[in-house]
Amino acid sequence: MTRAHRPRPAGVPVAGVPIVGQLRSYDRTWLRGDLIAGVTVAALIVPKNLGYAGIAGVPLQNGLYAAAAGALLYGIFGSCRQISMGPSSGLAAVAASAVLAAGITNDADIASFVAGITLASGVLFLLLAVLKMGWIAQFLSRAVVTGFLFGAAIDVVIGELPKLTGTEVTGSNPIQELWSWLGTLGEAHLATVIVGVIALAVVFGLKAVAPKVPGALVLVVGGLLAAALFDLGAKGVALVGDVPRGLPSLQVPDGALMWEHAGTVALAAVALVLIGFSQTAGDARAFAAKHGYQIDINQESVAQSLANMAAGLFKGMPVSTSLSASSLNDHSGAKTGLASLTSGVTVLLTLLFLAPLFSILPKPVLAALIIEAVVMGMMNVPEMRRLARVQKFDFWIAVAAIAGTLIFGVLAGVVIGIGLSLIWLVRVATHPEMPALGREPGTQVFREADGHPGDEILPDVAVIRFDGGLFFATADALEDRLREVIHTQQGLTGIVIDCGGINFIDSQGAAKMAEVVTLTRDAGVNLRLTRLKPAARAVLERDGVIGLIGADKIHGNIHRAVEAEQAAAGKDPGAG
């Protein structure tokens, strides 16, 4: 790959500002790609961010404020050169759910509240960066995220249906809202329905037949032209209303409002951080690997922190990685953060000169834009199929997250998702695999008996492999497994525990191992350990367990342990 196509190492960033290092080693041949990528991405995100603002329930221009803040701040402080940061459908759905949970209905208060939770998430991101706790995002499993986003997408789609028919609905959850909407179809406004159906056909049709065409941009331009040419407002089609020209001003969110709903703010901020960080970290690693440079995950937290704090202070909404925009940024030739800065400046120019044009955008067109964004961006049907095929447990966790989101709301769905992730983690941690091992015929190799039915199962020596740490949560499981072996296998003279999978042992695990020695002795069975790692052995030695077992019963591999046990029992080891 030539120098013009592969970025050179950016050098050491100055004071945590990666763009400085990138510009110091900047190759002028990259400039054209960076500028084209920045403008191209802006053409994609401007119409999409109108939709994201609609999801969150804030004025449309607020979505553009956030897009500009996210692009500019990430371009300066982000360590990934291809990432495009701005509002997303998932974060917008969380914001909308927080508003609903807080029971806020005044438009000005809604905008201030959304900006407030955005600012709070930025502060939380900064705290994670300072404490280097980015790993906390791993507590939200991929299955849970898939289910949560799928459920949130269904929620958003149902919420947009009345805009396609020009009707009003009631209900406290999506299921009730859908039922209510079906009952209003007889009152649907014909012109609104026609506009909505055409808009859906255009945006989904382009996605199917011409996926490279920016469907959102085509839909918005087409909607504006149709509204002007056919005077749709006069025909009863609702329009989005005033979208003012100009740049955002610094405005601190209403502190009293934030304090009044502090619990909801805290919960929403946590949800935004977990979802936002997991998206950005994964995308950043992927682009860095593709282009052969390193990213700093801690710096990514700083970048997301500053981007969200800026969005919150300038009347915006939550921001994170947009994979579609980032991919377009990459494919259009972005080589450094200058591409992101270009996108941000382009959005600001749009606010200065073009914002009022969006005032006549028909609401059914905006609804179609939102529906396409969440269906294509949040309903990951292939991943649900993969989960069902690969691991049923993960699939049902995703289904539970969907159900929780639809029944209790998006914000509650995040809480349910976190709970499911922790339950899954506890279940895996407390139920280590302990398979019985058999010997491959004619060899000294021992492997899982269930997977190799033709392998030799020794009648006098049981070989068990313990997969996982031996600590307070798993210690009892080891004792239960050995009791099962002792009571079910007749003629047993010895048990060999393959400890190769034991990475650590705590004090309770060591105590349990001592109890196991007593258990086996009382049953007249010898206990032998094999492949014991130095750190684990050191713990057992400090607690006197090695002396209790006997150093001569600690072996380097399974074959030697079995051979020693059979020799001790007076049986020819080669007899099997």
XYZ file of C-alpha atoms in Angstrom:
576
model
C 0.000 0.000 0.000
C 1.404 3.409 -0.943
C 1.992 6.235 1.446
C -0.909 8.185 -0.072
C -3.313 5.382 0.737
C -2.111 4.356 4.186
C -1.719 6.928 6.977
C 1.651 7.134 8.623
C 1.792 6.924 12.418
C 0.380 10.127 13.803
C 3.007 10.433 16.499
C 2.350 11.209 20.126
C -0.730 13.438 20.579
C -0.154 16.673 22.433
C -1.905 16.942 25.813
C -4.512 14.348 24.837
C -5.362 16.070 21.533
C -4.851 13.433 18.800
C -5.619 15.824 15.931
C -2.355 17.674 16.691
C -0.309 14.535 16.115
C -2.282 13.760 12.964
C -1.716 17.227 11.505
C 2.002 17.148 12.339
C 2.465 14.150 10.059
C -0.230 15.181 7.587
C 0.278 14.247 3.945
C -1.204 16.883 1.636
C -2.440 14.149 -0.701
C -4.964 13.236 1.994
C -6.637 16.656 1.945
C -8.943 15.975 -0.982
C -10.197 12.716 0.557
C -10.750 14.309 3.965
C -12.734 17.232 2.528
C -14.844 15.078 0.198
C -15.551 12.602 2.997
C -16.551 15.388 5.387
C -19.016 16.997 2.979
C -20.414 13.627 1.870
C -21.031 12.522 5.444
C -22.699 15.870 6.219
C -25.112 15.293 3.323
C -26.042 11.983 4.957
C -26.285 13.049 8.581
C -28.189 16.341 8.159
C -31.461 14.695 7.071
C -30.964 11.730 9.410
C -30.410 13.982 12.402
C -33.702 15.716 11.709
C -35.261 12.304 12.235
C -33.267 11.590 15.370
C -34.414 14.899 16.836
C -37.961 13.833 16.014
C -37.464 10.569 17.922
C -36.171 12.408 20.984
C -39.025 14.912 20.787
C -36.776 17.988 20.596
C -36.801 20.774 17.957
C -35.267 19.601 14.681
C -32.446 22.125 14.831
C -31.321 20.594 18.132
C -30.392 17.446 16.253
C -28.153 19.532 14.004
C -26.633 21.301 17.012
C -25.669 17.914 18.422
C -24.364 16.697 15.063
C -22.054 19.703 14.762
C -20.828 19.391 18.351
C -20.203 15.664 18.029
C -18.326 15.944 14.732
C -16.161 18.893 15.808
C -15.222 17.642 19.282
C -14.604 14.073 18.189
C -12.531 15.263 15.246
C -10.229 17.059 17.690
C -10.118 14.623 20.606
C -10.980 11.223 19.082
C -8.189 8.750 18.355
C -9.969 7.011 15.453
C -9.608 8.848 12.145
C -12.664 7.392 10.375
C -15.308 7.666 13.107
C -18.264 9.976 12.516
C -19.952 10.975 15.752
C -23.427 12.378 16.164
C -26.953 11.507 17.304
C -28.199 7.971 16.717
C -31.599 6.330 16.676
C -30.845 4.187 19.760
C -29.640 7.099 21.894
C -32.569 9.225 20.724
C -34.964 6.473 21.804
C -33.359 6.395 25.261
C -33.714 10.178 25.529
C -37.371 10.026 24.510
C -38.038 7.302 27.054
C -36.384 9.375 29.783
C -38.680 12.285 28.936
C -41.677 9.967 29.109
C -40.530 8.466 32.413
C -40.104 11.943 33.883
C -43.583 12.932 32.703
C -42.354 16.153 31.056
C -44.704 17.610 28.434
C -43.659 21.242 27.952
C -41.584 21.589 24.746
C -38.999 23.899 26.298
C -38.608 21.625 29.314
C -38.241 18.577 27.058
C -35.411 20.218 25.125
C -33.697 21.292 28.354
C -34.135 17.856 29.919
C -32.683 16.041 26.893
C -29.748 18.457 26.887
C -29.358 17.817 30.627
C -29.138 14.027 30.339
C -26.707 14.522 27.454
C -24.507 16.686 29.675
C -24.803 14.143 32.496
C -23.691 11.336 30.192
C -20.704 13.448 29.171
C -19.708 13.901 32.799
C -20.081 10.150 33.383
C -17.918 9.426 30.320
C -15.243 11.709 31.768
C -15.415 9.900 35.093
C -14.919 6.568 33.316
C -11.937 8.037 31.472
C -10.317 9.354 34.669
C -10.871 6.065 36.497
C -10.030 4.022 33.368
C -13.255 2.074 33.733
C -14.226 1.652 30.088
C -14.458 -2.082 30.757
C -17.773 -1.432 32.512
C -19.500 -1.298 29.116
C -18.827 -5.035 28.829
C -21.574 -5.667 31.387
C -24.132 -5.047 28.632
C -23.938 -8.203 26.541
C -24.335 -8.107 22.779
C -27.478 -10.245 22.984
C -29.065 -7.739 25.370
C -28.071 -4.769 23.195
C -29.506 -6.507 20.128
C -32.798 -7.187 21.899
C -33.019 -3.764 23.505
C -32.427 -1.940 20.215
C -34.894 -4.198 18.416
C -37.565 -3.487 21.018
C -36.792 0.234 20.999
C -37.128 0.258 17.204
C -40.576 -1.337 17.422
C -41.520 1.247 20.048
C -40.365 4.122 17.811
C -42.130 2.734 14.725
C -45.419 2.422 16.602
C -44.983 5.974 17.886
C -44.557 7.279 14.324
C -47.584 5.518 12.819
C -50.075 8.270 13.785
C -47.988 10.792 11.805
C -48.530 8.662 8.705
C -52.297 8.778 9.113
C -52.823 12.158 10.754
C -54.588 10.637 13.755
C -54.254 10.789 17.551
C -53.685 7.734 19.745
C -53.658 6.900 23.446
C -51.932 4.253 25.538
C -49.231 3.878 28.165
C -47.074 1.396 26.248
C -46.434 0.535 22.578
C -48.887 -2.362 22.562
C -51.735 -0.130 23.760
C -50.673 2.621 21.333
C -50.729 0.178 18.410
C -54.193 -1.041 19.355
C -55.389 2.538 19.667
C -53.886 3.451 16.273
C -55.626 0.527 14.567
C -58.906 1.863 15.940
C -58.300 5.292 14.340
C -57.673 4.085 10.786
C -61.223 4.943 9.812
C -60.442 8.597 10.640
C -57.171 8.727 8.669
C -56.436 11.910 6.690
C -56.231 10.869 3.023
C -53.586 13.395 1.881
C -51.399 12.548 4.878
C -51.699 8.827 4.159
C -50.753 9.351 0.493
C -47.681 11.398 1.425
C -46.670 8.873 4.078
C -47.040 5.847 1.799
C -45.046 7.509 -0.979
C -42.351 8.552 1.484
C -42.026 5.007 2.845
C -41.928 3.589 -0.688
C -39.191 6.014 -1.700
C -36.893 5.531 1.278
C -37.239 1.734 1.502
C -37.324 1.318 -2.272
C -34.025 3.147 -2.666
C -32.519 1.039 0.103
C -33.539 -2.111 -1.786
C -32.695 -1.192 -5.398
C -30.012 1.485 -4.996
C -28.457 1.152 -1.522
C -25.605 3.542 -2.363
C -28.034 6.397 -3.029
C -28.530 8.542 0.130
C -32.201 7.740 0.602
C -32.646 10.093 3.556
C -31.351 13.041 1.532
C -33.518 12.147 -1.464
C -36.564 11.810 0.787
C -36.035 15.145 2.541
C -35.389 17.047 -0.703
C -38.359 15.358 -2.336
C -40.579 16.125 0.643
C -39.608 19.793 0.632
C -40.255 20.088 -3.116
C -43.616 18.308 -2.817
C -44.672 20.548 0.069
C -43.832 23.669 -1.957
C -45.240 22.513 -5.316
C -48.489 21.006 -4.036
C -49.003 23.300 -1.026
C -49.406 20.272 1.232
C -49.858 22.411 4.318
C -53.036 23.942 2.827
C -54.320 20.429 2.101
C -54.179 19.512 5.780
C -50.839 17.698 5.849
C -49.022 18.607 9.076
C -45.641 20.324 8.671
C -42.753 20.304 11.145
C -43.003 24.064 11.746
C -40.414 26.747 12.369
C -36.743 25.743 12.132
C -34.735 28.892 12.860
C -31.539 29.915 11.110
C -28.412 30.450 13.184
C -25.889 28.826 15.476
C -26.721 27.509 18.940
C -25.920 29.593 21.971
C -24.411 28.316 25.195
C -27.243 27.375 27.541
C -26.871 25.377 30.741
C -29.791 22.923 31.199
C -32.341 23.760 33.895
C -30.730 22.578 37.138
C -34.000 22.536 39.067
C -35.583 20.323 36.425
C -32.607 17.963 36.509
C -32.687 17.743 40.310
C -36.440 17.124 40.341
C -35.915 14.076 38.139
C -32.451 13.117 39.375
C -33.171 9.392 39.396
C -34.319 9.381 35.787
C -31.354 11.556 34.765
C -28.892 9.163 36.421
C -30.499 6.088 34.879
C -30.637 7.665 31.422
C -27.005 8.793 31.665
C -25.871 5.273 32.570
C -27.879 3.821 29.689
C -26.453 6.352 27.233
C -22.889 5.636 28.362
C -23.240 1.853 28.201
C -24.774 1.918 24.743
C -22.650 4.753 23.390
C -19.318 3.442 24.632
C -19.885 -0.108 23.436
C -20.750 1.188 19.952
C -17.850 3.610 19.681
C -15.172 1.297 21.117
C -16.086 -1.539 18.751
C -16.262 0.667 15.664
C -13.019 2.473 16.528
C -11.131 -0.803 16.930
C -12.466 -2.067 13.596
C -11.381 1.013 11.629
C -8.004 1.174 13.356
C -7.321 -2.482 12.536
C -8.347 -1.934 8.928
C -5.995 1.013 8.446
C -3.114 -0.198 10.584
C -2.899 2.256 13.465
C -3.557 2.201 17.206
C -6.432 3.771 19.107
C -6.585 4.714 22.765
C -9.796 3.456 24.381
C -9.340 5.829 27.307
C -8.992 8.712 24.845
C -12.209 7.542 23.183
C -13.974 8.016 26.512
C -12.540 11.534 26.733
C -13.702 12.322 23.195
C -17.215 11.036 23.865
C -17.285 12.949 27.125
C -16.385 16.271 25.523
C -18.698 15.677 22.543
C -21.678 14.968 24.802
C -20.912 17.804 27.194
C -20.680 20.221 24.268
C -23.932 18.875 22.805
C -25.613 19.262 26.204
C -24.386 22.816 26.704
C -25.467 23.890 23.217
C -29.058 22.614 23.364
C -28.306 19.313 21.635
C -29.003 15.634 22.286
C -26.876 12.527 23.006
C -24.175 11.623 20.493
C -22.185 8.511 19.737
C -20.790 6.607 16.775
C -22.861 6.276 13.639
C -21.632 3.122 11.885
C -23.324 4.018 8.598
C -21.841 7.527 8.618
C -18.431 6.226 9.728
C -18.425 3.636 6.952
C -19.333 6.327 4.423
C -16.568 8.505 5.867
C -14.093 5.671 5.368
C -15.245 4.787 1.858
C -15.168 8.440 0.810
C -11.465 8.722 1.609
C -11.209 10.007 5.207
C -7.638 9.722 6.458
C -7.643 11.917 9.593
C -9.930 13.729 12.003
C -10.000 16.616 9.516
C -12.833 14.768 7.752
C -14.919 14.896 10.941
C -14.103 18.590 11.385
C -15.246 19.208 7.804
C -18.550 17.465 8.529
C -19.057 19.630 11.609
C -18.352 22.855 9.726
C -20.708 21.790 6.927
C -23.494 21.186 9.450
C -22.875 24.660 10.918
C -23.131 26.191 7.438
C -26.395 24.317 6.965
C -27.706 25.865 10.175
C -26.626 29.324 9.026
C -28.060 29.243 5.515
C -30.457 26.334 4.946
C -32.220 25.637 8.253
C -35.467 27.551 7.486
C -36.034 25.344 4.419
C -36.816 22.419 6.719
C -39.808 24.289 8.181
C -42.119 23.043 5.394
C -41.033 19.409 5.682
C -44.220 17.293 5.946
C -44.473 15.336 9.205
C -45.332 12.059 7.406
C -42.061 12.436 5.474
C -40.205 12.920 8.749
C -42.024 9.873 10.147
C -40.923 7.786 7.158
C -37.365 9.021 7.673
C -37.483 7.976 11.326
C -39.030 4.575 10.562
C -36.365 3.799 7.966
C -33.615 4.857 10.367
C -34.741 2.592 13.208
C -35.759 -0.377 11.049
C -32.463 -0.444 9.167
C -30.295 0.684 12.073
C -31.811 -1.070 15.089
C -33.786 -4.122 13.921
C -30.937 -6.583 13.435
C -32.847 -9.599 12.122
C -29.710 -11.442 10.907
C -28.187 -11.178 14.377
C -31.386 -12.505 15.992
C -31.274 -15.462 13.595
C -27.613 -16.034 14.411
C -28.349 -16.033 18.150
C -31.174 -18.536 17.650
C -28.869 -20.782 15.644
C -25.709 -20.494 17.722
C -26.861 -20.117 21.345
C -30.520 -20.423 22.338
C -29.874 -18.912 25.762
C -28.582 -15.688 24.196
C -31.556 -15.625 21.830
C -34.048 -15.820 24.695
C -32.176 -13.093 26.564
C -32.587 -10.892 23.474
C -36.293 -11.784 23.287
C -36.701 -10.934 26.978
C -35.030 -7.554 26.354
C -37.450 -6.910 23.479
C -40.449 -7.826 25.624
C -39.224 -5.728 28.544
C -38.718 -2.716 26.293
C -42.185 -3.008 24.749
C -44.029 -3.626 28.004
C -42.177 -1.325 30.384
C -40.585 1.235 28.048
C -37.198 1.870 26.473
C -35.484 3.167 29.600
C -36.817 0.297 31.675
C -35.682 -2.004 28.866
C -32.105 -0.855 29.425
C -32.401 -1.643 33.134
C -33.877 -5.046 32.321
C -31.071 -5.571 29.827
C -28.404 -4.751 32.400
C -30.095 -7.078 34.869
C -30.241 -9.876 32.300
C -26.568 -9.338 31.455
C -25.597 -9.601 35.118
C -27.798 -12.677 35.622
C -26.170 -14.257 32.580
C -22.717 -13.375 33.933
C -23.500 -14.838 37.345
C -24.961 -17.970 35.778
C -21.867 -18.576 33.659
C -19.483 -17.746 36.506
C -21.213 -20.025 39.019
C -21.773 -22.981 36.688
C -18.329 -23.933 35.364
C -18.128 -26.819 32.950
C -16.777 -30.015 34.520
C -16.867 -32.602 31.757
C -15.757 -36.191 32.134
C -12.753 -37.058 29.977
C -12.063 -40.257 28.079
C -8.860 -41.570 26.490
C -8.511 -41.613 22.726
C -7.874 -45.275 21.761
C -4.205 -46.088 21.276
C -2.987 -42.718 22.594
C -2.244 -40.851 25.798
C -4.711 -38.110 24.870
C -7.696 -37.401 27.125
C -10.639 -35.378 25.791
C -14.329 -34.754 26.475
C -16.165 -38.043 26.459
C -19.501 -36.613 25.333
C -17.970 -35.338 22.115
C -16.116 -38.588 21.378
C -18.337 -41.574 22.163
C -15.698 -44.064 20.948
C -13.124 -42.986 23.528
C -12.158 -45.229 26.429
C -13.811 -44.501 29.787
C -11.648 -45.899 32.546
C -13.724 -47.944 35.010
C -11.441 -47.378 37.979
C -10.238 -43.795 37.458
C -12.578 -40.857 36.790
C -10.999 -37.921 34.973
C -12.783 -34.574 35.414
C -11.752 -31.239 33.911
C -12.631 -28.075 35.850
C -13.141 -25.096 33.506
C -13.024 -21.808 35.405
C -11.774 -20.144 38.549
C -12.160 -22.006 41.828
C -13.627 -19.350 44.117
C -16.533 -18.694 46.449
C -19.158 -18.897 43.690
C -17.920 -22.160 42.135
C -16.477 -24.069 45.075
C -19.699 -25.886 45.976
C -20.187 -26.909 42.341
C -16.881 -28.821 42.456
C -17.914 -30.716 45.578
C -21.326 -31.542 44.076
C -19.705 -32.854 40.890
C -17.296 -35.107 42.758
C -20.080 -36.467 44.980
C -21.998 -37.330 41.803
C -18.988 -39.176 40.373
C -18.335 -41.094 43.598
C -21.973 -42.202 43.918
C -22.527 -43.170 40.279
C -19.268 -44.868 39.244
C -18.802 -48.296 40.832
C -15.314 -49.751 41.405
C -13.711 -46.322 41.559
C -10.223 -46.149 43.085
C -9.180 -42.637 42.063
C -10.320 -39.295 40.739
C -8.077 -37.085 38.603
C -8.983 -33.399 38.374
C -7.538 -31.661 35.320
C -6.792 -28.176 36.690
C -5.530 -26.687 33.416
C -8.591 -24.458 33.197
C -8.281 -23.090 36.761
C -6.878 -19.572 36.395
C -7.163 -18.582 40.047
C -8.191 -19.879 43.454
C -9.437 -17.769 46.357
C -9.393 -18.671 50.051
C -12.818 -20.295 49.899
C -11.790 -22.315 46.878
C -8.696 -23.541 48.707
C -10.812 -24.474 51.739
C -13.203 -26.362 49.483
C -10.327 -28.284 47.915
C -9.302 -29.378 51.420
C -12.882 -30.547 52.059
C -12.818 -32.442 48.780
C -9.695 -34.290 49.913
C -11.580 -35.399 53.041
C -14.619 -36.346 50.938
C -12.605 -38.600 48.647
C -10.673 -40.209 51.496
C -13.896 -41.028 53.324
C -15.135 -42.663 50.114
C -11.912 -44.674 49.784
C -10.880 -42.855 46.639
C -7.506 -41.244 45.872
C -7.557 -37.638 44.645
C -4.946 -36.461 42.143
C -4.475 -33.074 40.512
C -2.885 -32.430 37.171
C -1.742 -29.419 35.126
C -1.984 -27.174 38.197
C -0.813 -23.664 37.328
C 1.896 -22.047 39.507
C -0.342 -19.277 40.862
C -3.109 -21.722 41.783
C -0.603 -24.134 43.322
C 0.902 -21.337 45.418
C -2.511 -20.613 46.971
C -3.063 -24.286 47.788
C 0.428 -24.570 49.284
C -0.094 -21.539 51.518
C -3.290 -23.101 52.825
C -1.642 -26.496 53.392
C -3.795 -28.268 50.786
C -0.848 -29.559 48.746
C 0.528 -31.212 51.876
C -2.909 -32.664 52.602
C -3.218 -34.145 49.116
C 0.425 -35.170 48.918
C 2.982 -33.673 46.565
C 3.349 -37.070 44.866
C -0.273 -36.782 43.729
C 0.274 -33.583 41.765
C 1.114 -34.456 38.148
C 2.195 -32.666 34.988
C -0.426 -34.243 32.716
C -3.471 -36.489 32.834
C -1.749 -39.597 31.466
C 0.883 -39.565 34.227
C -1.803 -39.088 36.884
C -3.851 -42.012 35.562
C -0.749 -44.171 35.226
C 0.290 -43.386 38.806
C -3.183 -44.158 40.150
C -3.429 -47.466 38.337
C 0.058 -48.424 39.513
C -0.889 -47.563 43.098
C -3.980 -49.751 42.786
C -1.833 -52.632 41.607
C -3.198 -52.576 38.084
C -1.130 -52.653 34.925
C -1.395 -49.065 33.532
C -1.269 -50.338 29.992
C -4.311 -52.560 30.547
C -6.727 -49.602 30.311
